PDB file of C-alpha atoms in Angstrom:
ATOM      1  CA  MET A   1      90.558 -49.847 -32.866  1.00 39.00           C
ATOM      2  CA  ASN A   2      86.878 -50.115 -33.859  1.00 39.00           C
ATOM      3  CA  LYS A   3      86.001 -47.293 -31.452  1.00 42.00           C
ATOM      4  CA  CYS A   4      88.588 -45.057 -33.103  1.00 40.00           C
ATOM      5  CA  ILE A   5      87.270 -45.887 -36.564  1.00 35.00           C
ATOM      6  CA  ILE A   6      83.675 -45.186 -35.545  1.00 38.00           C
ATOM      7  CA  LEU A   7      84.768 -41.873 -34.004  1.00 38.00           C
ATOM      8  CA  LEU A   8      86.569 -40.945 -37.221  1.00 37.00           C
ATOM      9  CA  SER A   9      83.500 -41.828 -39.283  1.00 40.00           C
ATOM     10  CA  PHE A  10      81.477 -39.308 -37.267  1.00 42.00           C
ATOM     11  CA  THR A  11      83.960 -36.503 -37.986  1.00 41.00           C
ATOM     12  CA  PRO A  12      82.429 -35.456 -41.355  1.00 44.00           C
ATOM     13  CA  ALA A  13      78.956 -35.485 -39.797  1.00 45.00           C
ATOM     14  CA  LEU A  14      80.033 -33.332 -36.852  1.00 46.00           C
ATOM     15  CA  PHE A  15      81.869 -30.926 -39.141  1.00 46.00           C
ATOM     16  CA  LEU A  16      78.888 -30.544 -41.455  1.00 49.00           C
ATOM     17  CA  ARG A  17      76.525 -30.225 -38.507  1.00 50.00           C
ATOM     18  CA  GLN A  18      78.324 -27.031 -37.521  1.00 50.00           C
ATOM     19  CA  ASN A  19      78.056 -25.770 -41.099  1.00 52.00           C
ATOM     20  CA  ILE A  20      74.342 -26.602 -41.150  1.00 53.00           C
ATOM     21  CA  LEU A  21      73.820 -24.595 -37.976  1.00 52.00           C
ATOM     22  CA  LEU A  22      75.732 -21.670 -39.500  1.00 52.00           C
ATOM     23  CA  LEU A  23      73.641 -21.958 -42.665  1.00 52.00           C
ATOM     24  CA  MET A  24      70.427 -21.795 -40.659  1.00 54.00           C
ATOM     25  CA  ASN A  25      71.522 -18.503 -39.096  1.00 57.00           C
ATOM     26  CA  LEU A  26      72.324 -16.880 -42.439  1.00 56.00           C
ATOM     27  CA  PRO A  27      69.740 -14.907 -44.441  1.00 63.00           C
ATOM     28  CA  VAL A  28      67.479 -17.188 -46.486  1.00 74.00           C
ATOM     29  CA  MET A  29      68.911 -17.784 -49.946  1.00 83.00           C
ATOM     30  CA  SER A  30      66.733 -17.050 -52.952  1.00 88.00           C
ATOM     31  CA  TYR A  31      64.891 -19.949 -54.529  1.00 90.00           C
ATOM     32  CA  SER A  32      66.851 -19.443 -57.763  1.00 92.00           C
ATOM     33  CA  LEU A  33      70.124 -19.887 -55.868  1.00 92.00           C
ATOM     34  CA  TYR A  34      68.694 -22.931 -54.108  1.00 92.00           C
ATOM     35  CA  GLN A  35      67.658 -24.361 -57.494  1.00 93.00           C
ATOM     36  CA  ALA A  36      71.165 -23.833 -58.835  1.00 94.00           C
ATOM     37  CA  PHE A  37      72.566 -25.837 -55.913  1.00 93.00           C
ATOM     38  CA  ILE A  38      70.127 -28.710 -56.509  1.00 95.00           C
ATOM     39  CA  TYR A  39      70.811 -28.745 -60.249  1.00 95.00           C
ATOM     40  CA  GLY A  40      74.521 -28.984 -59.486  1.00 94.00           C
ATOM     41  CA  TRP A  41      73.814 -31.834 -57.069  1.00 94.00           C
ATOM     42  CA  VAL A  42      71.859 -33.659 -59.789  1.00 95.00           C
ATOM     43  CA  VAL A  43      74.698 -33.205 -62.281  1.00 95.00           C
ATOM     44  CA  LEU A  44      77.026 -34.806 -59.725  1.00 93.00           C
ATOM     45  CA  ALA A  45      74.575 -37.740 -59.414  1.00 94.00           C
ATOM     46  CA  ILE A  46      74.752 -38.301 -63.167  1.00 95.00           C
ATOM     47  CA  ILE A  47      78.567 -38.300 -63.047  1.00 94.00           C
ATOM     48  CA  ILE A  48      78.549 -40.742 -60.119  1.00 91.00           C
ATOM     49  CA  PHE A  49      76.096 -42.998 -61.972  1.00 93.00           C
ATOM     50  CA  PHE A  50      78.459 -43.453 -64.908  1.00 93.00           C
ATOM     51  CA  MET A  51      81.424 -43.908 -62.578  1.00 91.00           C
ATOM     52  CA  LEU A  52      79.614 -46.664 -60.683  1.00 89.00           C
ATOM     53  CA  LEU A  53      78.870 -48.457 -63.939  1.00 89.00           C
ATOM     54  CA  LYS A  54      82.644 -48.836 -64.290  1.00 86.00           C
ATOM     55  CA  ILE A  55      83.609 -49.274 -60.624  1.00 81.00           C
ATOM     56  CA  THR A  56      81.923 -51.753 -58.281  1.00 75.00           C
ATOM     57  CA  ALA A  57      81.177 -49.984 -54.995  1.00 68.00           C
ATOM     58  CA  PRO A  58      82.392 -52.097 -52.044  1.00 64.00           C
ATOM     59  CA  TYR A  59      79.018 -52.859 -50.445  1.00 65.00           C
ATOM     60  CA  GLY A  60      78.304 -56.243 -48.841  1.00 62.00           C
ATOM     61  CA  ARG A  61      79.710 -59.076 -50.939  1.00 64.00           C
ATOM     62  CA  HIS A  62      81.934 -56.600 -52.803  1.00 61.00           C
ATOM     63  CA  SER A  63      83.604 -55.285 -49.636  1.00 61.00           C
ATOM     64  CA  SER A  64      87.388 -55.391 -49.653  1.00 60.00           C
ATOM     65  CA  GLU A  65      90.348 -54.183 -47.600  1.00 67.00           C
ATOM     66  CA  LYS A  66      91.769 -52.540 -50.717  1.00 70.00           C
ATOM     67  CA  TRP A  67      89.276 -49.711 -50.076  1.00 68.00           C
ATOM     68  CA  GLY A  68      90.929 -48.904 -46.749  1.00 73.00           C
ATOM     69  CA  PRO A  69      90.056 -49.539 -43.071  1.00 81.00           C
ATOM     70  CA  LEU A  70      86.974 -51.634 -42.332  1.00 83.00           C
ATOM     71  CA  ILE A  71      84.402 -51.327 -39.554  1.00 81.00           C
ATOM     72  CA  ASN A  72      81.596 -53.542 -38.305  1.00 81.00           C
ATOM     73  CA  ASN A  73      78.882 -53.873 -40.951  1.00 79.00           C
ATOM     74  CA  LYS A  74      75.957 -53.170 -38.610  1.00 82.00           C
ATOM     75  CA  SER A  75      77.670 -50.186 -37.000  1.00 83.00           C
ATOM     76  CA  GLY A  76      78.430 -48.816 -40.449  1.00 83.00           C
ATOM     77  CA  TRP A  77      74.786 -48.979 -41.525  1.00 85.00           C
ATOM     78  CA  ILE A  78      73.599 -47.271 -38.334  1.00 88.00           C
ATOM     79  CA  ILE A  79      76.168 -44.473 -38.654  1.00 88.00           C
ATOM     80  CA  MET A  80      75.423 -43.894 -42.337  1.00 88.00           C
ATOM     81  CA  GLU A  81      71.656 -43.849 -42.163  1.00 90.00           C
ATOM     82  CA  SER A  82      71.325 -41.939 -38.889  1.00 90.00           C
ATOM     83  CA  ALA A  83      73.064 -38.960 -40.529  1.00 91.00           C
ATOM     84  CA  VAL A  84      69.988 -38.038 -42.586  1.00 92.00           C
ATOM     85  CA  LEU A  85      67.668 -38.225 -39.550  1.00 92.00           C
ATOM     86  CA  ILE A  86      69.993 -36.026 -37.500  1.00 92.00           C
ATOM     87  CA  THR A  87      70.417 -33.519 -40.331  1.00 92.00           C
ATOM     88  CA  LEU A  88      66.718 -33.293 -41.097  1.00 93.00           C
ATOM     89  CA  SER A  89      65.921 -32.895 -37.396  1.00 91.00           C
ATOM     90  CA  ILE A  90      68.275 -29.918 -37.120  1.00 91.00           C
ATOM     91  CA  PHE A  91      66.174 -28.119 -39.726  1.00 91.00           C
ATOM     92  CA  ILE A  92      62.688 -29.370 -38.878  1.00 92.00           C
ATOM     93  CA  ILE A  93      62.406 -29.534 -35.082  1.00 90.00           C
ATOM     94  CA  PRO A  94      62.867 -25.766 -34.484  1.00 89.00           C
ATOM     95  CA  ASN A  95      60.322 -25.041 -37.241  1.00 88.00           C
ATOM     96  CA  THR A  96      57.686 -27.713 -36.678  1.00 88.00           C
ATOM     97  CA  SER A  97      54.933 -25.213 -35.910  1.00 87.00           C
ATOM     98  CA  SER A  98      55.361 -23.525 -39.304  1.00 88.00           C
ATOM     99  CA  LEU A  99      54.902 -26.726 -41.325  1.00 92.00           C
ATOM    100  CA  SER A 100      51.583 -27.441 -43.044  1.00 94.00           C
ATOM    101  CA  ALA A 101      49.855 -30.787 -42.497  1.00 95.00           C
ATOM    102  CA  PRO A 102      50.834 -32.162 -45.942  1.00 96.00           C
ATOM    103  CA  ALA A 103      54.474 -31.132 -45.469  1.00 96.00           C
ATOM    104  CA  PHE A 104      54.540 -32.708 -42.008  1.00 94.00           C
ATOM    105  CA  LEU A 105      53.064 -35.930 -43.436  1.00 96.00           C
ATOM    106  CA  MET A 106      55.697 -36.047 -46.171  1.00 97.00           C
ATOM    107  CA  LEU A 107      58.440 -35.769 -43.580  1.00 96.00           C
ATOM    108  CA  ILE A 108      56.822 -38.524 -41.514  1.00 95.00           C
ATOM    109  CA  PHE A 109      56.903 -40.801 -44.579  1.00 97.00           C
ATOM    110  CA  PHE A 110      60.575 -40.011 -45.116  1.00 96.00           C
ATOM    111  CA  CYS A 111      61.543 -40.570 -41.476  1.00 95.00           C
ATOM    112  CA  PHE A 112      59.490 -43.780 -41.301  1.00 94.00           C
ATOM    113  CA  HIS A 113      61.701 -45.269 -44.006  1.00 94.00           C
ATOM    114  CA  TYR A 114      64.904 -44.142 -42.329  1.00 93.00           C
ATOM    115  CA  LEU A 115      63.924 -45.225 -38.837  1.00 92.00           C
ATOM    116  CA  ASN A 116      63.661 -48.750 -40.199  1.00 90.00           C
ATOM    117  CA  ARG A 117      66.846 -48.372 -42.247  1.00 89.00           C
ATOM    118  CA  THR A 118      68.815 -46.977 -39.306  1.00 89.00           C
ATOM    119  CA  PHE A 119      67.714 -48.994 -36.296  1.00 88.00           C
ATOM    120  CA  ILE A 120      65.744 -52.082 -37.395  1.00 86.00           C
ATOM    121  CA  PHE A 121      67.260 -53.323 -40.651  1.00 83.00           C
ATOM    122  CA  PRO A 122      70.933 -53.392 -39.499  1.00 81.00           C
ATOM    123  CA  LEU A 123      70.118 -55.284 -36.304  1.00 79.00           C
ATOM    124  CA  ARG A 124      68.228 -57.956 -38.255  1.00 78.00           C
ATOM    125  CA  LEU A 125      71.161 -58.738 -40.530  1.00 75.00           C
ATOM    126  CA  HIS A 126      72.791 -62.160 -40.226  1.00 66.00           C
ATOM    127  CA  THR A 127      76.244 -60.784 -41.018  1.00 64.00           C
ATOM    128  CA  GLN A 128      78.281 -61.739 -37.981  1.00 66.00           C
ATOM    129  CA  GLY A 129      81.910 -60.812 -38.517  1.00 67.00           C
ATOM    130  CA  LYS A 130      81.288 -58.959 -41.773  1.00 76.00           C
ATOM    131  CA  LYS A 131      82.673 -55.477 -42.272  1.00 79.00           C
ATOM    132  CA  MET A 132      82.394 -52.536 -44.639  1.00 80.00           C
ATOM    133  CA  PRO A 133      84.980 -49.942 -45.693  1.00 84.00           C
ATOM    134  CA  LEU A 134      85.135 -46.761 -43.647  1.00 84.00           C
ATOM    135  CA  LEU A 135      85.227 -44.950 -47.002  1.00 83.00           C
ATOM    136  CA  ILE A 136      81.689 -46.176 -47.771  1.00 83.00           C
ATOM    137  CA  VAL A 137      80.470 -45.078 -44.333  1.00 86.00           C
ATOM    138  CA  CYS A 138      81.961 -41.594 -44.743  1.00 86.00           C
ATOM    139  CA  SER A 139      80.587 -41.187 -48.268  1.00 86.00           C
ATOM    140  CA  GLY A 140      77.188 -42.395 -47.043  1.00 87.00           C
ATOM    141  CA  VAL A 141      77.260 -39.850 -44.214  1.00 90.00           C
ATOM    142  CA  MET A 142      78.115 -37.048 -46.644  1.00 89.00           C
ATOM    143  CA  PHE A 143      75.422 -38.147 -49.098  1.00 89.00           C
ATOM    144  CA  ASN A 144      72.761 -38.294 -46.392  1.00 91.00           C
ATOM    145  CA  ILE A 145      73.736 -34.937 -44.891  1.00 92.00           C
ATOM    146  CA  VAL A 146      73.498 -33.155 -48.240  1.00 92.00           C
ATOM    147  CA  ASN A 147      70.163 -34.785 -49.072  1.00 92.00           C
ATOM    148  CA  GLY A 148      68.817 -34.174 -45.575  1.00 92.00           C
ATOM    149  CA  SER A 149      69.916 -30.534 -45.772  1.00 92.00           C
ATOM    150  CA  SER A 150      68.365 -29.958 -49.186  1.00 94.00           C
ATOM    151  CA  LEU A 151      65.044 -31.441 -48.077  1.00 95.00           C
ATOM    152  CA  GLY A 152      65.084 -29.733 -44.696  1.00 94.00           C
ATOM    153  CA  TYR A 153      65.943 -26.340 -46.178  1.00 93.00           C
ATOM    154  CA  TYR A 154      63.191 -26.646 -48.774  1.00 95.00           C
ATOM    155  CA  PHE A 155      60.488 -27.641 -46.296  1.00 95.00           C
ATOM    156  CA  VAL A 156      61.429 -24.878 -43.873  1.00 93.00           C
ATOM    157  CA  HIS A 157      61.849 -22.027 -46.372  1.00 92.00           C
ATOM    158  CA  PHE A 158      60.076 -22.816 -49.648  1.00 94.00           C
ATOM    159  CA  ALA A 159      57.362 -25.457 -49.167  1.00 93.00           C
ATOM    160  CA  HIS A 160      53.763 -24.290 -49.626  1.00 93.00           C
ATOM    161  CA  TYR A 161      51.198 -27.074 -49.419  1.00 95.00           C
ATOM    162  CA  ASP A 162      47.580 -26.493 -48.411  1.00 94.00           C
ATOM    163  CA  LEU A 163      45.167 -29.206 -47.301  1.00 95.00           C
ATOM    164  CA  LYS A 164      43.889 -29.617 -50.859  1.00 96.00           C
ATOM    165  CA  TRP A 165      47.215 -31.225 -51.729  1.00 96.00           C
ATOM    166  CA  LEU A 166      46.165 -34.326 -49.761  1.00 96.00           C
ATOM    167  CA  SER A 167      43.435 -34.996 -52.335  1.00 96.00           C
ATOM    168  CA  ASP A 168      45.654 -34.194 -55.344  1.00 97.00           C
ATOM    169  CA  LEU A 169      46.171 -37.129 -57.722  1.00 97.00           C
ATOM    170  CA  ARG A 170      49.957 -36.682 -57.500  1.00 97.00           C
ATOM    171  CA  PHE A 171      49.905 -37.033 -53.728  1.00 97.00           C
ATOM    172  CA  ILE A 172      47.549 -40.027 -53.782  1.00 98.00           C
ATOM    173  CA  THR A 173      49.414 -41.854 -56.565  1.00 98.00           C
ATOM    174  CA  GLY A 174      52.788 -41.054 -55.032  1.00 98.00           C
ATOM    175  CA  THR A 175      51.669 -42.329 -51.628  1.00 98.00           C
ATOM    176  CA  ILE A 176      50.481 -45.606 -53.151  1.00 98.00           C
ATOM    177  CA  LEU A 177      53.807 -46.008 -54.959  1.00 98.00           C
ATOM    178  CA  PHE A 178      55.761 -45.078 -51.821  1.00 98.00           C
ATOM    179  CA  PHE A 179      54.169 -47.723 -49.620  1.00 97.00           C
ATOM    180  CA  THR A 180      54.096 -50.315 -52.406  1.00 98.00           C
ATOM    181  CA  GLY A 181      57.825 -49.822 -52.846  1.00 97.00           C
ATOM    182  CA  MET A 182      58.372 -49.969 -49.106  1.00 96.00           C
ATOM    183  CA  PHE A 183      56.463 -53.270 -48.911  1.00 97.00           C
ATOM    184  CA  ILE A 184      58.529 -54.757 -51.760  1.00 97.00           C
ATOM    185  CA  ASN A 185      61.753 -53.527 -50.147  1.00 95.00           C
ATOM    186  CA  TRP A 186      60.904 -54.892 -46.709  1.00 94.00           C
ATOM    187  CA  LYS A 187      59.628 -58.253 -47.982  1.00 94.00           C
ATOM    188  CA  ALA A 188      62.669 -58.752 -50.213  1.00 93.00           C
ATOM    189  CA  ASP A 189      64.999 -57.816 -47.333  1.00 89.00           C
ATOM    190  CA  ASP A 190      63.209 -60.306 -45.107  1.00 89.00           C
ATOM    191  CA  ILE A 191      63.661 -63.095 -47.673  1.00 90.00           C
ATOM    192  CA  LEU A 192      67.359 -62.278 -48.047  1.00 86.00           C
ATOM    193  CA  ILE A 193      67.926 -62.108 -44.294  1.00 83.00           C
ATOM    194  CA  HIS A 194      66.346 -65.518 -43.771  1.00 81.00           C
ATOM    195  CA  LEU A 195      68.327 -67.224 -46.519  1.00 81.00           C
ATOM    196  CA  ARG A 196      70.977 -67.790 -43.857  1.00 70.00           C
ATOM    197  CA  LYS A 197      70.848 -68.873 -40.247  1.00 68.00           C
ATOM    198  CA  PRO A 198      72.234 -66.375 -37.682  1.00 61.00           C
ATOM    199  CA  ASN A 199      75.768 -67.827 -37.695  1.00 63.00           C
ATOM    200  CA  GLU A 200      76.016 -68.510 -41.423  1.00 62.00           C
ATOM    201  CA  THR A 201      77.793 -66.172 -43.843  1.00 63.00           C
ATOM    202  CA  HIS A 202      77.712 -68.084 -47.160  1.00 71.00           C
ATOM    203  CA  TYR A 203      75.621 -66.948 -50.126  1.00 76.00           C
ATOM    204  CA  VAL A 204      72.825 -68.868 -51.822  1.00 82.00           C
ATOM    205  CA  ILE A 205      70.608 -68.143 -54.819  1.00 83.00           C
ATOM    206  CA  PRO A 206      67.426 -66.333 -53.714  1.00 85.00           C
ATOM    207  CA  THR A 207      64.245 -67.852 -55.124  1.00 84.00           C
ATOM    208  CA  LYS A 208      60.470 -67.327 -55.013  1.00 86.00           C
ATOM    209  CA  TRP A 209      58.407 -64.163 -55.299  1.00 90.00           C
ATOM    210  CA  LEU A 210      60.034 -61.314 -57.268  1.00 91.00           C
ATOM    211  CA  PHE A 211      63.380 -63.082 -57.076  1.00 91.00           C
ATOM    212  CA  GLU A 212      62.083 -65.276 -59.909  1.00 92.00           C
ATOM    213  CA  TYR A 213      62.229 -62.208 -62.168  1.00 94.00           C
ATOM    214  CA  ILE A 214      65.017 -59.967 -60.842  1.00 95.00           C
ATOM    215  CA  SER A 215      68.149 -60.369 -58.751  1.00 92.00           C
ATOM    216  CA  CYS A 216      67.506 -57.332 -56.526  1.00 93.00           C
ATOM    217  CA  PRO A 217      63.818 -56.799 -55.698  1.00 95.00           C
ATOM    218  CA  ASN A 218      64.900 -55.039 -52.497  1.00 94.00           C
ATOM    219  CA  LEU A 219      66.550 -52.326 -54.605  1.00 95.00           C
ATOM    220  CA  PHE A 220      63.634 -52.340 -57.061  1.00 96.00           C
ATOM    221  CA  GLY A 221      61.273 -51.665 -54.166  1.00 96.00           C
ATOM    222  CA  GLU A 222      63.403 -48.782 -52.943  1.00 96.00           C
ATOM    223  CA  LEU A 223      63.436 -47.230 -56.421  1.00 97.00           C
ATOM    224  CA  ILE A 224      59.622 -47.392 -56.547  1.00 97.00           C
ATOM    225  CA  GLU A 225      59.442 -45.981 -53.028  1.00 97.00           C
ATOM    226  CA  TRP A 226      61.489 -42.872 -53.817  1.00 97.00           C
ATOM    227  CA  LEU A 227      59.798 -42.382 -57.173  1.00 98.00           C
ATOM    228  CA  GLY A 228      56.546 -42.269 -55.203  1.00 98.00           C
ATOM    229  CA  PHE A 229      58.064 -39.815 -52.735  1.00 98.00           C
ATOM    230  CA  ALA A 230      59.162 -37.508 -55.570  1.00 98.00           C
ATOM    231  CA  LEU A 231      55.644 -37.657 -57.001  1.00 98.00           C
ATOM    232  CA  LEU A 232      53.760 -37.063 -53.754  1.00 97.00           C
ATOM    233  CA  CYS A 233      56.049 -34.158 -52.800  1.00 97.00           C
ATOM    234  CA  TRP A 234      56.295 -32.741 -56.326  1.00 97.00           C
ATOM    235  CA  ASN A 235      59.337 -30.666 -55.454  1.00 96.00           C
ATOM    236  CA  LEU A 236      62.905 -30.360 -56.664  1.00 96.00           C
ATOM    237  CA  PRO A 237      64.834 -31.871 -53.710  1.00 96.00           C
ATOM    238  CA  ALA A 238      62.575 -34.953 -53.636  1.00 97.00           C
ATOM    239  CA  LEU A 239      63.204 -35.461 -57.364  1.00 97.00           C
ATOM    240  CA  ALA A 240      66.939 -35.002 -56.786  1.00 96.00           C
ATOM    241  CA  PHE A 241      66.767 -37.587 -54.004  1.00 96.00           C
ATOM    242  CA  PHE A 242      65.140 -40.090 -56.378  1.00 97.00           C
ATOM    243  CA  LEU A 243      67.761 -39.425 -59.057  1.00 96.00           C
ATOM    244  CA  TRP A 244      70.583 -39.906 -56.548  1.00 95.00           C
ATOM    245  CA  THR A 245      68.962 -43.117 -55.309  1.00 94.00           C
ATOM    246  CA  SER A 246      68.778 -44.380 -58.893  1.00 95.00           C
ATOM    247  CA  ALA A 247      72.382 -43.363 -59.535  1.00 94.00           C
ATOM    248  CA  ASN A 248      73.472 -45.497 -56.580  1.00 92.00           C
ATOM    249  CA  LEU A 249      71.099 -48.460 -56.702  1.00 94.00           C
ATOM    250  CA  VAL A 250      70.944 -49.281 -60.417  1.00 95.00           C
ATOM    251  CA  PRO A 251      74.741 -49.781 -60.765  1.00 93.00           C
ATOM    252  CA  ARG A 252      74.733 -51.697 -57.459  1.00 91.00           C
ATOM    253  CA  ALA A 253      72.003 -54.014 -58.739  1.00 92.00           C
ATOM    254  CA  LEU A 254      73.934 -54.599 -61.969  1.00 93.00           C
ATOM    255  CA  SER A 255      77.042 -55.440 -59.921  1.00 90.00           C
ATOM    256  CA  HIS A 256      75.081 -57.885 -57.755  1.00 87.00           C
ATOM    257  CA  HIS A 257      73.562 -59.467 -60.859  1.00 91.00           C
ATOM    258  CA  ARG A 258      76.951 -59.977 -62.471  1.00 89.00           C
ATOM    259  CA  TRP A 259      78.309 -61.394 -59.200  1.00 89.00           C
ATOM    260  CA  TYR A 260      75.471 -63.940 -58.956  1.00 88.00           C
ATOM    261  CA  LYS A 261      76.017 -65.089 -62.549  1.00 88.00           C
ATOM    262  CA  LYS A 262      79.744 -65.444 -61.969  1.00 86.00           C
ATOM    263  CA  GLN A 263      79.383 -67.140 -58.575  1.00 85.00           C
ATOM    264  CA  PHE A 264      76.678 -69.668 -59.517  1.00 87.00           C
ATOM    265  CA  SER A 265      76.861 -71.616 -62.766  1.00 83.00           C
ATOM    266  CA  ASN A 266      73.186 -72.561 -62.388  1.00 88.00           C
ATOM    267  CA  TYR A 267      71.958 -68.981 -61.892  1.00 88.00           C
ATOM    268  CA  PRO A 268      68.677 -68.416 -63.807  1.00 88.00           C
ATOM    269  CA  SER A 269      69.595 -66.988 -67.203  1.00 86.00           C
ATOM    270  CA  LYS A 270      66.243 -65.258 -67.741  1.00 89.00           C
ATOM    271  CA  ARG A 271      66.445 -63.266 -64.509  1.00 92.00           C
ATOM    272  CA  PHE A 272      66.982 -59.494 -64.877  1.00 93.00           C
ATOM    273  CA  ALA A 273      68.972 -57.292 -62.475  1.00 92.00           C
ATOM    274  CA  VAL A 274      66.564 -54.765 -60.968  1.00 92.00           C
ATOM    275  CA  VAL A 275      63.560 -53.966 -63.196  1.00 93.00           C
ATOM    276  CA  PRO A 276      61.531 -56.950 -64.505  1.00 91.00           C
ATOM    277  CA  TYR A 277      61.885 -57.467 -68.271  1.00 89.00           C
ATOM    278  CA  LEU A 278      63.881 -54.249 -68.633  1.00 90.00           C
ATOM    279  CA  ILE A 279      67.172 -53.953 -66.681  1.00 82.00           C
TER     280      ILE A 279
END
């Protein structure tokens, strides 16, 4: 059964892969048309943001059979996150020689995050027996394919960065933010993972470090990370990626925060959801 579900979850990715290959063989679209696509994608992110404020997405503790068939949690993460690496590779690998050094470095930063998210993070989870809805996996695959395509298409056809960009204040500041956010994300994930022993599945109140101020420092770190990426790239698809990340993670953090307060009567009342002293 699980094998069938995993195969079905790959179907959207395989279908879109064929469309990506067809797109790559078509004449290059104008930048104005490309912009129109990205603006439309951002508008959709705004709509999704307000929807997620009303509907709790079934991630982790919020997972439920009412959202349809479930698959193994770790397998779901690997399938979802690998989609963006595969998609980006389809665009970038045949055109590696045409990329400038700054553009290549930006893509390395991006892939560094997703290599951890795809292959390291899921295997470290102490979530034996836990599952996630196939719907979430499929939507994650679609999300990652569109974002991977928009970034890949931009870097192949429209990106123009010379070596001076590496000394630009936007690149330097963005890089600092990117790796600061990555550190916060990884450290918070590590604390959460080690709250439970390998065979335990119950929830406890996270404490210490940034958990004293916010419920979801892992999501806070990821927001900082992609804000930094948008700044260091200074391009439209990177900004769209940050906006989509915010549209997904802020409502998720608010849902987690509400869940903690409902689940634990002694949950710290002064703790915020995702941004210290703000949200």
